Amino acid sequence: VDMGIVRFLNDLSFPFACKFHGVFKSIDETFVATSFCTQGDLFVWCDRESLPRPGEERERHMKPILCQLFTAVRYLHELGIAHRDLSLENIMLTDSDTEVPNVVLIDFGM
């Protein structure tokens, strides 16, 4: 992991990146503490039974999430940063003040 990028995004308060809280080491392992994403990844979220079946209603549910994702990627590219491992499993979702969860990008593949 390129800790420089992690710290850079943390310092910018980039709203679409997992917040880095610290690194802790034991004798055998290293642990990275980050913010908790309450709704899991986008792959699992899309597979929920409560999500409407494919069609217009499902598209209405997905559109605000995809808009956040596109905003996040555009912002990263404007900073000269490429994610390099964007997948449904690396797009986390967390609770927000609305019924639409917030997008949080993880694992920049560096």
PDB file of N, CA and C in Angstrom:
ATOM      1  N   VAL A   1       0.848  -1.184   0.000  1.00  0.00           N
ATOM      2  CA  VAL A   1       0.000   0.000   0.000  1.00  0.00           C
ATOM      3  C   VAL A   1       0.884   1.233   0.000  1.00  0.00           C
ATOM      4  N   ASP A   2       0.590   2.166  -0.876  1.00  0.00           N
ATOM      5  CA  ASP A   2       1.315   3.435  -0.913  1.00  0.00           C
ATOM      6  C   ASP A   2       0.719   4.341   0.157  1.00  0.00           C
ATOM      7  N   MET A   3       1.371   4.384   1.311  1.00  0.00           N
ATOM      8  CA  MET A   3       0.848   5.164   2.434  1.00  0.00           C
ATOM      9  C   MET A   3       0.834   6.655   2.117  1.00  0.00           C
ATOM     10  N   GLY A   4       1.672   7.100   1.184  1.00  0.00           N
ATOM     11  CA  GLY A   4       1.660   8.502   0.780  1.00  0.00           C
ATOM     12  C   GLY A   4       0.319   8.893   0.186  1.00  0.00           C
ATOM     13  N   ILE A   5      -0.227   8.033  -0.680  1.00  0.00           N
ATOM     14  CA  ILE A   5      -1.541   8.291  -1.280  1.00  0.00           C
ATOM     15  C   ILE A   5      -2.619   8.259  -0.210  1.00  0.00           C
ATOM     16  N   VAL A   6      -2.550   7.279   0.685  1.00  0.00           N
ATOM     17  CA  VAL A   6      -3.541   7.171   1.759  1.00  0.00           C
ATOM     18  C   VAL A   6      -3.542   8.437   2.604  1.00  0.00           C
ATOM     19  N   ARG A   7      -2.365   8.884   3.020  1.00  0.00           N
ATOM     20  CA  ARG A   7      -2.277  10.107   3.834  1.00  0.00           C
ATOM     21  C   ARG A   7      -2.738  11.328   3.053  1.00  0.00           C
ATOM     22  N   PHE A   8      -2.379  11.389   1.765  1.00  0.00           N
ATOM     23  CA  PHE A   8      -2.778  12.505   0.912  1.00  0.00           C
ATOM     24  C   PHE A   8      -4.299  12.613   0.845  1.00  0.00           C
ATOM     25  N   LEU A   9      -4.980  11.493   0.581  1.00  0.00           N
ATOM     26  CA  LEU A   9      -6.442  11.502   0.508  1.00  0.00           C
ATOM     27  C   LEU A   9      -7.057  11.818   1.864  1.00  0.00           C
ATOM     28  N   ASN A  10      -6.450  11.317   2.934  1.00  0.00           N
ATOM     29  CA  ASN A  10      -6.929  11.625   4.283  1.00  0.00           C
ATOM     30  C   ASN A  10      -6.816  13.121   4.562  1.00  0.00           C
ATOM     31  N   ASP A  11      -5.671  13.697   4.223  1.00  0.00           N
ATOM     32  CA  ASP A  11      -5.443  15.121   4.464  1.00  0.00           C
ATOM     33  C   ASP A  11      -6.386  15.997   3.650  1.00  0.00           C
ATOM     34  N   LEU A  12      -6.741  15.547   2.446  1.00  0.00           N
ATOM     35  CA  LEU A  12      -7.672  16.301   1.607  1.00  0.00           C
ATOM     36  C   LEU A  12      -9.109  16.183   2.096  1.00  0.00           C
ATOM     37  N   SER A  13      -9.359  15.256   2.995  1.00  0.00           N
ATOM     38  CA  SER A  13     -10.725  14.914   3.403  1.00  0.00           C
ATOM     39  C   SER A  13     -11.531  14.468   2.182  1.00  0.00           C
ATOM     40  N   PHE A  14     -10.901  13.666   1.336  1.00  0.00           N
ATOM     41  CA  PHE A  14     -11.563  13.107   0.153  1.00  0.00           C
ATOM     42  C   PHE A  14     -12.761  12.294   0.621  1.00  0.00           C
ATOM     43  N   PRO A  15     -13.979  12.716   0.287  1.00  0.00           N
ATOM     44  CA  PRO A  15     -15.171  12.085   0.874  1.00  0.00           C
ATOM     45  C   PRO A  15     -15.439  10.663   0.414  1.00  0.00           C
ATOM     46  N   PHE A  16     -14.767  10.214  -0.635  1.00  0.00           N
ATOM     47  CA  PHE A  16     -15.052   8.892  -1.180  1.00  0.00           C
ATOM     48  C   PHE A  16     -13.971   7.871  -0.860  1.00  0.00           C
ATOM     49  N   ALA A  17     -13.076   8.178   0.049  1.00  0.00           N
ATOM     50  CA  ALA A  17     -12.022   7.232   0.427  1.00  0.00           C
ATOM     51  C   ALA A  17     -12.224   6.799   1.870  1.00  0.00           C
ATOM     52  N   CYS A  18     -11.870   5.563   2.132  1.00  0.00           N
ATOM     53  CA  CYS A  18     -11.909   5.045   3.487  1.00  0.00           C
ATOM     54  C   CYS A  18     -10.945   5.867   4.348  1.00  0.00           C
ATOM     55  N   LYS A  19     -11.383   6.284   5.513  1.00  0.00           N
ATOM     56  CA  LYS A  19     -10.541   7.098   6.393  1.00  0.00           C
ATOM     57  C   LYS A  19      -9.527   6.213   7.109  1.00  0.00           C
ATOM     58  N   PHE A  20      -8.289   6.635   7.054  1.00  0.00           N
ATOM     59  CA  PHE A  20      -7.173   5.920   7.662  1.00  0.00           C
ATOM     60  C   PHE A  20      -6.991   6.419   9.093  1.00  0.00           C
ATOM     61  N   HIS A  21      -6.967   5.480  10.054  1.00  0.00           N
ATOM     62  CA  HIS A  21      -6.824   5.862  11.462  1.00  0.00           C
ATOM     63  C   HIS A  21      -5.483   5.467  12.063  1.00  0.00           C
ATOM     64  N   GLY A  22      -4.805   4.506  11.473  1.00  0.00           N
ATOM     65  CA  GLY A  22      -3.502   4.134  12.005  1.00  0.00           C
ATOM     66  C   GLY A  22      -3.083   2.732  11.625  1.00  0.00           C
ATOM     67  N   VAL A  23      -1.832   2.435  11.927  1.00  0.00           N
ATOM     68  CA  VAL A  23      -1.258   1.107  11.691  1.00  0.00           C
ATOM     69  C   VAL A  23      -0.770   0.578  13.027  1.00  0.00           C
ATOM     70  N   PHE A  24      -1.091  -0.667  13.297  1.00  0.00           N
ATOM     71  CA  PHE A  24      -0.697  -1.302  14.549  1.00  0.00           C
ATOM     72  C   PHE A  24       0.013  -2.606  14.223  1.00  0.00           C
ATOM     73  N   LYS A  25       1.113  -2.859  14.900  1.00  0.00           N
ATOM     74  CA  LYS A  25       1.902  -4.056  14.618  1.00  0.00           C
ATOM     75  C   LYS A  25       1.991  -4.935  15.854  1.00  0.00           C
ATOM     76  N   SER A  26       1.874  -6.233  15.600  1.00  0.00           N
ATOM     77  CA  SER A  26       2.178  -7.217  16.633  1.00  0.00           C
ATOM     78  C   SER A  26       3.467  -7.898  16.184  1.00  0.00           C
ATOM     79  N   ILE A  27       3.866  -8.899  16.875  1.00  0.00           N
ATOM     80  CA  ILE A  27       5.089  -9.607  16.499  1.00  0.00           C
ATOM     81  C   ILE A  27       4.956 -10.218  15.104  1.00  0.00           C
ATOM     82  N   ASP A  28       3.791 -10.793  14.805  1.00  0.00           N
ATOM     83  CA  ASP A  28       3.610 -11.528  13.554  1.00  0.00           C
ATOM     84  C   ASP A  28       2.777 -10.815  12.495  1.00  0.00           C
ATOM     85  N   GLU A  29       2.008  -9.797  12.884  1.00  0.00           N
ATOM     86  CA  GLU A  29       1.049  -9.221  11.945  1.00  0.00           C
ATOM     87  C   GLU A  29       1.040  -7.700  12.005  1.00  0.00           C
ATOM     88  N   THR A  30       0.550  -7.118  10.916  1.00  0.00           N
ATOM     89  CA  THR A  30       0.338  -5.677  10.843  1.00  0.00           C
ATOM     90  C   THR A  30      -1.148  -5.445  10.601  1.00  0.00           C
ATOM     91  N   PHE A  31      -1.733  -4.518  11.335  1.00  0.00           N
ATOM     92  CA  PHE A  31      -3.149  -4.201  11.215  1.00  0.00           C
ATOM     93  C   PHE A  31      -3.303  -2.748  10.794  1.00  0.00           C
ATOM     94  N   VAL A  32      -4.186  -2.503   9.843  1.00  0.00           N
ATOM     95  CA  VAL A  32      -4.480  -1.148   9.397  1.00  0.00           C
ATOM     96  C   VAL A  32      -5.894  -0.817   9.867  1.00  0.00           C
ATOM     97  N   ALA A  33      -6.033   0.256  10.641  1.00  0.00           N
ATOM     98  CA  ALA A  33      -7.342   0.672  11.155  1.00  0.00           C
ATOM     99  C   ALA A  33      -7.936   1.729  10.226  1.00  0.00           C
ATOM    100  N   THR A  34      -9.136   1.454   9.727  1.00  0.00           N
ATOM    101  CA  THR A  34      -9.837   2.379   8.836  1.00  0.00           C
ATOM    102  C   THR A  34     -11.268   2.561   9.318  1.00  0.00           C
ATOM    103  N   SER A  35     -11.977   3.468   8.672  1.00  0.00           N
ATOM    104  CA  SER A  35     -13.381   3.666   9.015  1.00  0.00           C
ATOM    105  C   SER A  35     -14.183   2.408   8.662  1.00  0.00           C
ATOM    106  N   PHE A  36     -15.290   2.214   9.363  1.00  0.00           N
ATOM    107  CA  PHE A  36     -16.148   1.046   9.178  1.00  0.00           C
ATOM    108  C   PHE A  36     -17.246   1.383   8.169  1.00  0.00           C
ATOM    109  N   CYS A  37     -17.382   0.574   7.147  1.00  0.00           N
ATOM    110  CA  CYS A  37     -18.410   0.774   6.122  1.00  0.00           C
ATOM    111  C   CYS A  37     -19.595  -0.125   6.450  1.00  0.00           C
ATOM    112  N   THR A  38     -20.653   0.480   6.922  1.00  0.00           N
ATOM    113  CA  THR A  38     -21.774  -0.230   7.538  1.00  0.00           C
ATOM    114  C   THR A  38     -22.598  -1.097   6.596  1.00  0.00           C
ATOM    115  N   GLN A  39     -22.559  -0.825   5.283  1.00  0.00           N
ATOM    116  CA  GLN A  39     -23.426  -1.577   4.370  1.00  0.00           C
ATOM    117  C   GLN A  39     -22.670  -2.545   3.464  1.00  0.00           C
ATOM    118  N   GLY A  40     -21.407  -2.774   3.761  1.00  0.00           N
ATOM    119  CA  GLY A  40     -20.644  -3.749   2.991  1.00  0.00           C
ATOM    120  C   GLY A  40     -20.254  -3.246   1.614  1.00  0.00           C
ATOM    121  N   ASP A  41     -19.905  -4.192   0.736  1.00  0.00           N
ATOM    122  CA  ASP A  41     -19.452  -3.788  -0.596  1.00  0.00           C
ATOM    123  C   ASP A  41     -20.606  -3.752  -1.597  1.00  0.00           C
ATOM    124  N   LEU A  42     -20.347  -3.152  -2.742  1.00  0.00           N
ATOM    125  CA  LEU A  42     -21.388  -2.973  -3.756  1.00  0.00           C
ATOM    126  C   LEU A  42     -21.844  -4.306  -4.335  1.00  0.00           C
ATOM    127  N   PHE A  43     -20.958  -5.296  -4.405  1.00  0.00           N
ATOM    128  CA  PHE A  43     -21.331  -6.615  -4.914  1.00  0.00           C
ATOM    129  C   PHE A  43     -22.439  -7.224  -4.054  1.00  0.00           C
ATOM    130  N   VAL A  44     -22.248  -7.234  -2.748  1.00  0.00           N
ATOM    131  CA  VAL A  44     -23.244  -7.798  -1.825  1.00  0.00           C
ATOM    132  C   VAL A  44     -24.505  -6.935  -1.820  1.00  0.00           C
ATOM    133  N   TRP A  45     -24.322  -5.609  -1.836  1.00  0.00           N
ATOM    134  CA  TRP A  45     -25.462  -4.685  -1.803  1.00  0.00           C
ATOM    135  C   TRP A  45     -26.372  -4.913  -3.006  1.00  0.00           C
ATOM    136  N   CYS A  46     -25.790  -5.131  -4.186  1.00  0.00           N
ATOM    137  CA  CYS A  46     -26.579  -5.351  -5.407  1.00  0.00           C
ATOM    138  C   CYS A  46     -27.314  -6.684  -5.389  1.00  0.00           C
ATOM    139  N   ASP A  47     -26.861  -7.608  -4.566  1.00  0.00           N
ATOM    140  CA  ASP A  47     -27.443  -8.946  -4.502  1.00  0.00           C
ATOM    141  C   ASP A  47     -28.518  -9.069  -3.417  1.00  0.00           C
ATOM    142  N   ARG A  48     -28.810  -7.966  -2.733  1.00  0.00           N
ATOM    143  CA  ARG A  48     -29.811  -8.012  -1.659  1.00  0.00           C
ATOM    144  C   ARG A  48     -31.191  -8.365  -2.212  1.00  0.00           C
ATOM    145  N   GLU A  49     -31.953  -9.095  -1.437  1.00  0.00           N
ATOM    146  CA  GLU A  49     -33.308  -9.445  -1.849  1.00  0.00           C
ATOM    147  C   GLU A  49     -34.222  -8.227  -1.853  1.00  0.00           C
ATOM    148  N   SER A  50     -33.931  -7.231  -1.017  1.00  0.00           N
ATOM    149  CA  SER A  50     -34.796  -6.056  -0.932  1.00  0.00           C
ATOM    150  C   SER A  50     -34.611  -5.096  -2.105  1.00  0.00           C
ATOM    151  N   LEU A  51     -33.562  -5.264  -2.891  1.00  0.00           N
ATOM    152  CA  LEU A  51     -33.340  -4.416  -4.060  1.00  0.00           C
ATOM    153  C   LEU A  51     -34.295  -4.860  -5.167  1.00  0.00           C
ATOM    154  N   PRO A  52     -34.930  -3.908  -5.849  1.00  0.00           N
ATOM    155  CA  PRO A  52     -35.874  -4.292  -6.912  1.00  0.00           C
ATOM    156  C   PRO A  52     -35.204  -5.142  -7.990  1.00  0.00           C
ATOM    157  N   ARG A  53     -36.023  -5.918  -8.666  1.00  0.00           N
ATOM    158  CA  ARG A  53     -35.527  -6.745  -9.772  1.00  0.00           C
ATOM    159  C   ARG A  53     -34.994  -5.838 -10.876  1.00  0.00           C
ATOM    160  N   PRO A  54     -34.125  -6.363 -11.752  1.00  0.00           N
ATOM    161  CA  PRO A  54     -33.585  -5.538 -12.841  1.00  0.00           C
ATOM    162  C   PRO A  54     -34.700  -4.840 -13.625  1.00  0.00           C
ATOM    163  N   GLY A  55     -34.447  -3.586 -13.947  1.00  0.00           N
ATOM    164  CA  GLY A  55     -35.424  -2.766 -14.664  1.00  0.00           C
ATOM    165  C   GLY A  55     -35.320  -1.317 -14.220  1.00  0.00           C
ATOM    166  N   GLU A  56     -36.328  -0.522 -14.584  1.00  0.00           N
ATOM    167  CA  GLU A  56     -36.291   0.916 -14.302  1.00  0.00           C
ATOM    168  C   GLU A  56     -36.220   1.235 -12.813  1.00  0.00           C
ATOM    169  N   GLU A  57     -36.967   0.510 -11.994  1.00  0.00           N
ATOM    170  CA  GLU A  57     -36.954   0.796 -10.555  1.00  0.00           C
ATOM    171  C   GLU A  57     -35.568   0.529  -9.961  1.00  0.00           C
ATOM    172  N   ARG A  58     -34.949  -0.547 -10.372  1.00  0.00           N
ATOM    173  CA  ARG A  58     -33.596  -0.856  -9.888  1.00  0.00           C
ATOM    174  C   ARG A  58     -32.606   0.214 -10.361  1.00  0.00           C
ATOM    175  N   GLU A  59     -32.768   0.667 -11.589  1.00  0.00           N
ATOM    176  CA  GLU A  59     -31.900   1.727 -12.110  1.00  0.00           C
ATOM    177  C   GLU A  59     -32.036   2.995 -11.269  1.00  0.00           C
ATOM    178  N   ARG A  60     -33.254   3.308 -10.820  1.00  0.00           N
ATOM    179  CA  ARG A  60     -33.455   4.481  -9.953  1.00  0.00           C
ATOM    180  C   ARG A  60     -32.716   4.320  -8.629  1.00  0.00           C
ATOM    181  N   HIS A  61     -32.639   3.097  -8.114  1.00  0.00           N
ATOM    182  CA  HIS A  61     -31.897   2.839  -6.877  1.00  0.00           C
ATOM    183  C   HIS A  61     -30.389   2.973  -7.092  1.00  0.00           C
ATOM    184  N   MET A  62     -29.927   2.541  -8.259  1.00  0.00           N
ATOM    185  CA  MET A  62     -28.491   2.509  -8.538  1.00  0.00           C
ATOM    186  C   MET A  62     -27.922   3.850  -8.997  1.00  0.00           C
ATOM    187  N   LYS A  63     -28.744   4.676  -9.637  1.00  0.00           N
ATOM    188  CA  LYS A  63     -28.240   5.916 -10.242  1.00  0.00           C
ATOM    189  C   LYS A  63     -27.487   6.813  -9.259  1.00  0.00           C
ATOM    190  N   PRO A  64     -28.019   7.098  -8.050  1.00  0.00           N
ATOM    191  CA  PRO A  64     -27.271   7.981  -7.144  1.00  0.00           C
ATOM    192  C   PRO A  64     -25.935   7.383  -6.694  1.00  0.00           C
ATOM    193  N   ILE A  65     -25.869   6.077  -6.582  1.00  0.00           N
ATOM    194  CA  ILE A  65     -24.616   5.419  -6.190  1.00  0.00           C
ATOM    195  C   ILE A  65     -23.604   5.532  -7.329  1.00  0.00           C
ATOM    196  N   LEU A  66     -24.052   5.286  -8.549  1.00  0.00           N
ATOM    197  CA  LEU A  66     -23.153   5.398  -9.698  1.00  0.00           C
ATOM    198  C   LEU A  66     -22.688   6.837  -9.900  1.00  0.00           C
ATOM    199  N   CYS A  67     -23.565   7.803  -9.653  1.00  0.00           N
ATOM    200  CA  CYS A  67     -23.157   9.216  -9.755  1.00  0.00           C
ATOM    201  C   CYS A  67     -22.045   9.523  -8.755  1.00  0.00           C
ATOM    202  N   GLN A  68     -22.172   9.009  -7.530  1.00  0.00           N
ATOM    203  CA  GLN A  68     -21.107   9.196  -6.537  1.00  0.00           C
ATOM    204  C   GLN A  68     -19.809   8.547  -7.008  1.00  0.00           C
ATOM    205  N   LEU A  69     -19.925   7.345  -7.555  1.00  0.00           N
ATOM    206  CA  LEU A  69     -18.744   6.622  -8.033  1.00  0.00           C
ATOM    207  C   LEU A  69     -18.039   7.404  -9.142  1.00  0.00           C
ATOM    208  N   PHE A  70     -18.810   7.894 -10.113  1.00  0.00           N
ATOM    209  CA  PHE A  70     -18.213   8.664 -11.214  1.00  0.00           C
ATOM    210  C   PHE A  70     -17.580   9.954 -10.702  1.00  0.00           C
ATOM    211  N   THR A  71     -18.217  10.599  -9.734  1.00  0.00           N
ATOM    212  CA  THR A  71     -17.655  11.812  -9.134  1.00  0.00           C
ATOM    213  C   THR A  71     -16.330  11.495  -8.454  1.00  0.00           C
ATOM    214  N   ALA A  72     -16.287  10.389  -7.726  1.00  0.00           N
ATOM    215  CA  ALA A  72     -15.063   9.988  -7.021  1.00  0.00           C
ATOM    216  C   ALA A  72     -13.924   9.724  -7.999  1.00  0.00           C
ATOM    217  N   VAL A  73     -14.202   8.967  -9.052  1.00  0.00           N
ATOM    218  CA  VAL A  73     -13.162   8.628 -10.030  1.00  0.00           C
ATOM    219  C   VAL A  73     -12.697   9.883 -10.768  1.00  0.00           C
ATOM    220  N   ARG A  74     -13.628  10.747 -11.147  1.00  0.00           N
ATOM    221  CA  ARG A  74     -13.243  11.991 -11.823  1.00  0.00           C
ATOM    222  C   ARG A  74     -12.337  12.833 -10.927  1.00  0.00           C
ATOM    223  N   TYR A  75     -12.691  12.936  -9.653  1.00  0.00           N
ATOM    224  CA  TYR A  75     -11.897  13.718  -8.702  1.00  0.00           C
ATOM    225  C   TYR A  75     -10.489  13.131  -8.555  1.00  0.00           C
ATOM    226  N   LEU A  76     -10.403  11.815  -8.438  1.00  0.00           N
ATOM    227  CA  LEU A  76      -9.093  11.164  -8.354  1.00  0.00           C
ATOM    228  C   LEU A  76      -8.257  11.456  -9.593  1.00  0.00           C
ATOM    229  N   HIS A  77      -8.872  11.350 -10.762  1.00  0.00           N
ATOM    230  CA  HIS A  77      -8.144  11.593 -12.008  1.00  0.00           C
ATOM    231  C   HIS A  77      -7.679  13.041 -12.099  1.00  0.00           C
ATOM    232  N   GLU A  78      -8.491  13.979 -11.603  1.00  0.00           N
ATOM    233  CA  GLU A  78      -8.071  15.388 -11.584  1.00  0.00           C
ATOM    234  C   GLU A  78      -6.845  15.589 -10.692  1.00  0.00           C
ATOM    235  N   LEU A  79      -6.689  14.735  -9.679  1.00  0.00           N
ATOM    236  CA  LEU A  79      -5.521  14.786  -8.796  1.00  0.00           C
ATOM    237  C   LEU A  79      -4.343  13.989  -9.357  1.00  0.00           C
ATOM    238  N   GLY A  80      -4.559  13.327 -10.498  1.00  0.00           N
ATOM    239  CA  GLY A  80      -3.502  12.517 -11.097  1.00  0.00           C
ATOM    240  C   GLY A  80      -3.369  11.146 -10.466  1.00  0.00           C
ATOM    241  N   ILE A  81      -4.440  10.654  -9.835  1.00  0.00           N
ATOM    242  CA  ILE A  81      -4.427   9.357  -9.154  1.00  0.00           C
ATOM    243  C   ILE A  81      -5.342   8.392  -9.904  1.00  0.00           C
ATOM    244  N   ALA A  82      -4.830   7.200 -10.201  1.00  0.00           N
ATOM    245  CA  ALA A  82      -5.635   6.136 -10.800  1.00  0.00           C
ATOM    246  C   ALA A  82      -5.904   5.084  -9.733  1.00  0.00           C
ATOM    247  N   HIS A  83      -7.125   4.573  -9.675  1.00  0.00           N
ATOM    248  CA  HIS A  83      -7.463   3.568  -8.669  1.00  0.00           C
ATOM    249  C   HIS A  83      -6.754   2.255  -8.950  1.00  0.00           C
ATOM    250  N   ARG A  84      -6.766   1.765 -10.159  1.00  0.00           N
ATOM    251  CA  ARG A  84      -6.068   0.565 -10.622  1.00  0.00           C
ATOM    252  C   ARG A  84      -6.685  -0.765 -10.189  1.00  0.00           C
ATOM    253  N   ASP A  85      -7.725  -0.751  -9.380  1.00  0.00           N
ATOM    254  CA  ASP A  85      -8.363  -2.016  -8.992  1.00  0.00           C
ATOM    255  C   ASP A  85      -9.835  -1.781  -8.660  1.00  0.00           C
ATOM    256  N   LEU A  86     -10.512  -1.021  -9.502  1.00  0.00           N
ATOM    257  CA  LEU A  86     -11.912  -0.698  -9.243  1.00  0.00           C
ATOM    258  C   LEU A  86     -12.775  -1.909  -9.573  1.00  0.00           C
ATOM    259  N   SER A  87     -13.459  -2.429  -8.578  1.00  0.00           N
ATOM    260  CA  SER A  87     -14.353  -3.572  -8.748  1.00  0.00           C
ATOM    261  C   SER A  87     -15.495  -3.413  -7.756  1.00  0.00           C
ATOM    262  N   LEU A  88     -16.542  -4.199  -7.922  1.00  0.00           N
ATOM    263  CA  LEU A  88     -17.681  -4.119  -7.001  1.00  0.00           C
ATOM    264  C   LEU A  88     -17.253  -4.377  -5.560  1.00  0.00           C
ATOM    265  N   GLU A  89     -16.243  -5.227  -5.380  1.00  0.00           N
ATOM    266  CA  GLU A  89     -15.776  -5.564  -4.039  1.00  0.00           C
ATOM    267  C   GLU A  89     -14.930  -4.450  -3.420  1.00  0.00           C
ATOM    268  N   ASN A  90     -14.433  -3.508  -4.228  1.00  0.00           N
ATOM    269  CA  ASN A  90     -13.624  -2.398  -3.716  1.00  0.00           C
ATOM    270  C   ASN A  90     -14.405  -1.092  -3.647  1.00  0.00           C
ATOM    271  N   ILE A  91     -15.708  -1.195  -3.828  1.00  0.00           N
ATOM    272  CA  ILE A  91     -16.606  -0.052  -3.654  1.00  0.00           C
ATOM    273  C   ILE A  91     -17.474  -0.383  -2.448  1.00  0.00           C
ATOM    274  N   MET A  92     -17.164   0.256  -1.336  1.00  0.00           N
ATOM    275  CA  MET A  92     -17.895   0.008  -0.102  1.00  0.00           C
ATOM    276  C   MET A  92     -19.014   1.032   0.038  1.00  0.00           C
ATOM    277  N   LEU A  93     -20.008   0.679   0.837  1.00  0.00           N
ATOM    278  CA  LEU A  93     -21.136   1.575   1.086  1.00  0.00           C
ATOM    279  C   LEU A  93     -21.309   1.749   2.584  1.00  0.00           C
ATOM    280  N   THR A  94     -21.641   2.959   2.972  1.00  0.00           N
ATOM    281  CA  THR A  94     -21.853   3.240   4.383  1.00  0.00           C
ATOM    282  C   THR A  94     -23.088   4.112   4.542  1.00  0.00           C
ATOM    283  N   ASP A  95     -23.676   4.097   5.721  1.00  0.00           N
ATOM    284  CA  ASP A  95     -24.900   4.856   5.972  1.00  0.00           C
ATOM    285  C   ASP A  95     -24.689   6.345   5.743  1.00  0.00           C
ATOM    286  N   SER A  96     -25.763   7.017   5.352  1.00  0.00           N
ATOM    287  CA  SER A  96     -25.737   8.463   5.161  1.00  0.00           C
ATOM    288  C   SER A  96     -26.979   9.058   5.817  1.00  0.00           C
ATOM    289  N   ASP A  97     -27.142  10.358   5.685  1.00  0.00           N
ATOM    290  CA  ASP A  97     -28.320  11.030   6.237  1.00  0.00           C
ATOM    291  C   ASP A  97     -29.549  10.840   5.359  1.00  0.00           C
ATOM    292  N   THR A  98     -29.366  10.268   4.174  1.00  0.00           N
ATOM    293  CA  THR A  98     -30.479  10.004   3.269  1.00  0.00           C
ATOM    294  C   THR A  98     -30.626   8.493   3.128  1.00  0.00           C
ATOM    295  N   GLU A  99     -31.571   8.069   2.310  1.00  0.00           N
ATOM    296  CA  GLU A  99     -31.720   6.619   2.113  1.00  0.00           C
ATOM    297  C   GLU A  99     -30.693   6.066   1.130  1.00  0.00           C
ATOM    298  N   VAL A 100     -29.937   6.942   0.474  1.00  0.00           N
ATOM    299  CA  VAL A 100     -28.879   6.515  -0.449  1.00  0.00           C
ATOM    300  C   VAL A 100     -27.571   6.394   0.329  1.00  0.00           C
ATOM    301  N   PRO A 101     -26.951   5.215   0.322  1.00  0.00           N
ATOM    302  CA  PRO A 101     -25.681   5.076   1.046  1.00  0.00           C
ATOM    303  C   PRO A 101     -24.559   5.871   0.382  1.00  0.00           C
ATOM    304  N   ASN A 102     -23.542   6.198   1.171  1.00  0.00           N
ATOM    305  CA  ASN A 102     -22.360   6.885   0.655  1.00  0.00           C
ATOM    306  C   ASN A 102     -21.372   5.875   0.093  1.00  0.00           C
ATOM    307  N   VAL A 103     -20.748   6.219  -1.027  1.00  0.00           N
ATOM    308  CA  VAL A 103     -19.723   5.394  -1.666  1.00  0.00           C
ATOM    309  C   VAL A 103     -18.378   5.666  -1.004  1.00  0.00           C
ATOM    310  N   VAL A 104     -17.641   4.591  -0.716  1.00  0.00           N
ATOM    311  CA  VAL A 104     -16.292   4.688  -0.154  1.00  0.00           C
ATOM    312  C   VAL A 104     -15.401   3.737  -0.955  1.00  0.00           C
ATOM    313  N   LEU A 105     -14.337   4.274  -1.547  1.00  0.00           N
ATOM    314  CA  LEU A 105     -13.410   3.449  -2.329  1.00  0.00           C
ATOM    315  C   LEU A 105     -12.316   2.896  -1.428  1.00  0.00           C
ATOM    316  N   ILE A 106     -11.974   1.623  -1.652  1.00  0.00           N
ATOM    317  CA  ILE A 106     -10.898   0.988  -0.892  1.00  0.00           C
ATOM    318  C   ILE A 106      -9.935   0.316  -1.867  1.00  0.00           C
ATOM    319  N   ASP A 107      -8.818  -0.165  -1.348  1.00  0.00           N
ATOM    320  CA  ASP A 107      -7.847  -0.990  -2.070  1.00  0.00           C
ATOM    321  C   ASP A 107      -7.481  -0.405  -3.429  1.00  0.00           C
ATOM    322  N   PHE A 108      -6.641   0.610  -3.406  1.00  0.00           N
ATOM    323  CA  PHE A 108      -6.260   1.295  -4.629  1.00  0.00           C
ATOM    324  C   PHE A 108      -5.293   0.492  -5.495  1.00  0.00           C
ATOM    325  N   GLY A 109      -4.999  -0.749  -5.123  1.00  0.00           N
ATOM    326  CA  GLY A 109      -4.187  -1.623  -5.961  1.00  0.00           C
ATOM    327  C   GLY A 109      -2.770  -1.121  -6.179  1.00  0.00           C
ATOM    328  N   MET A 110      -2.204  -0.495  -5.170  1.00  0.00           N
ATOM    329  CA  MET A 110      -0.856   0.069  -5.308  1.00  0.00           C
ATOM    330  C   MET A 110       0.158  -0.822  -4.649  1.00  0.00           C
TER     331      MET A 110
END
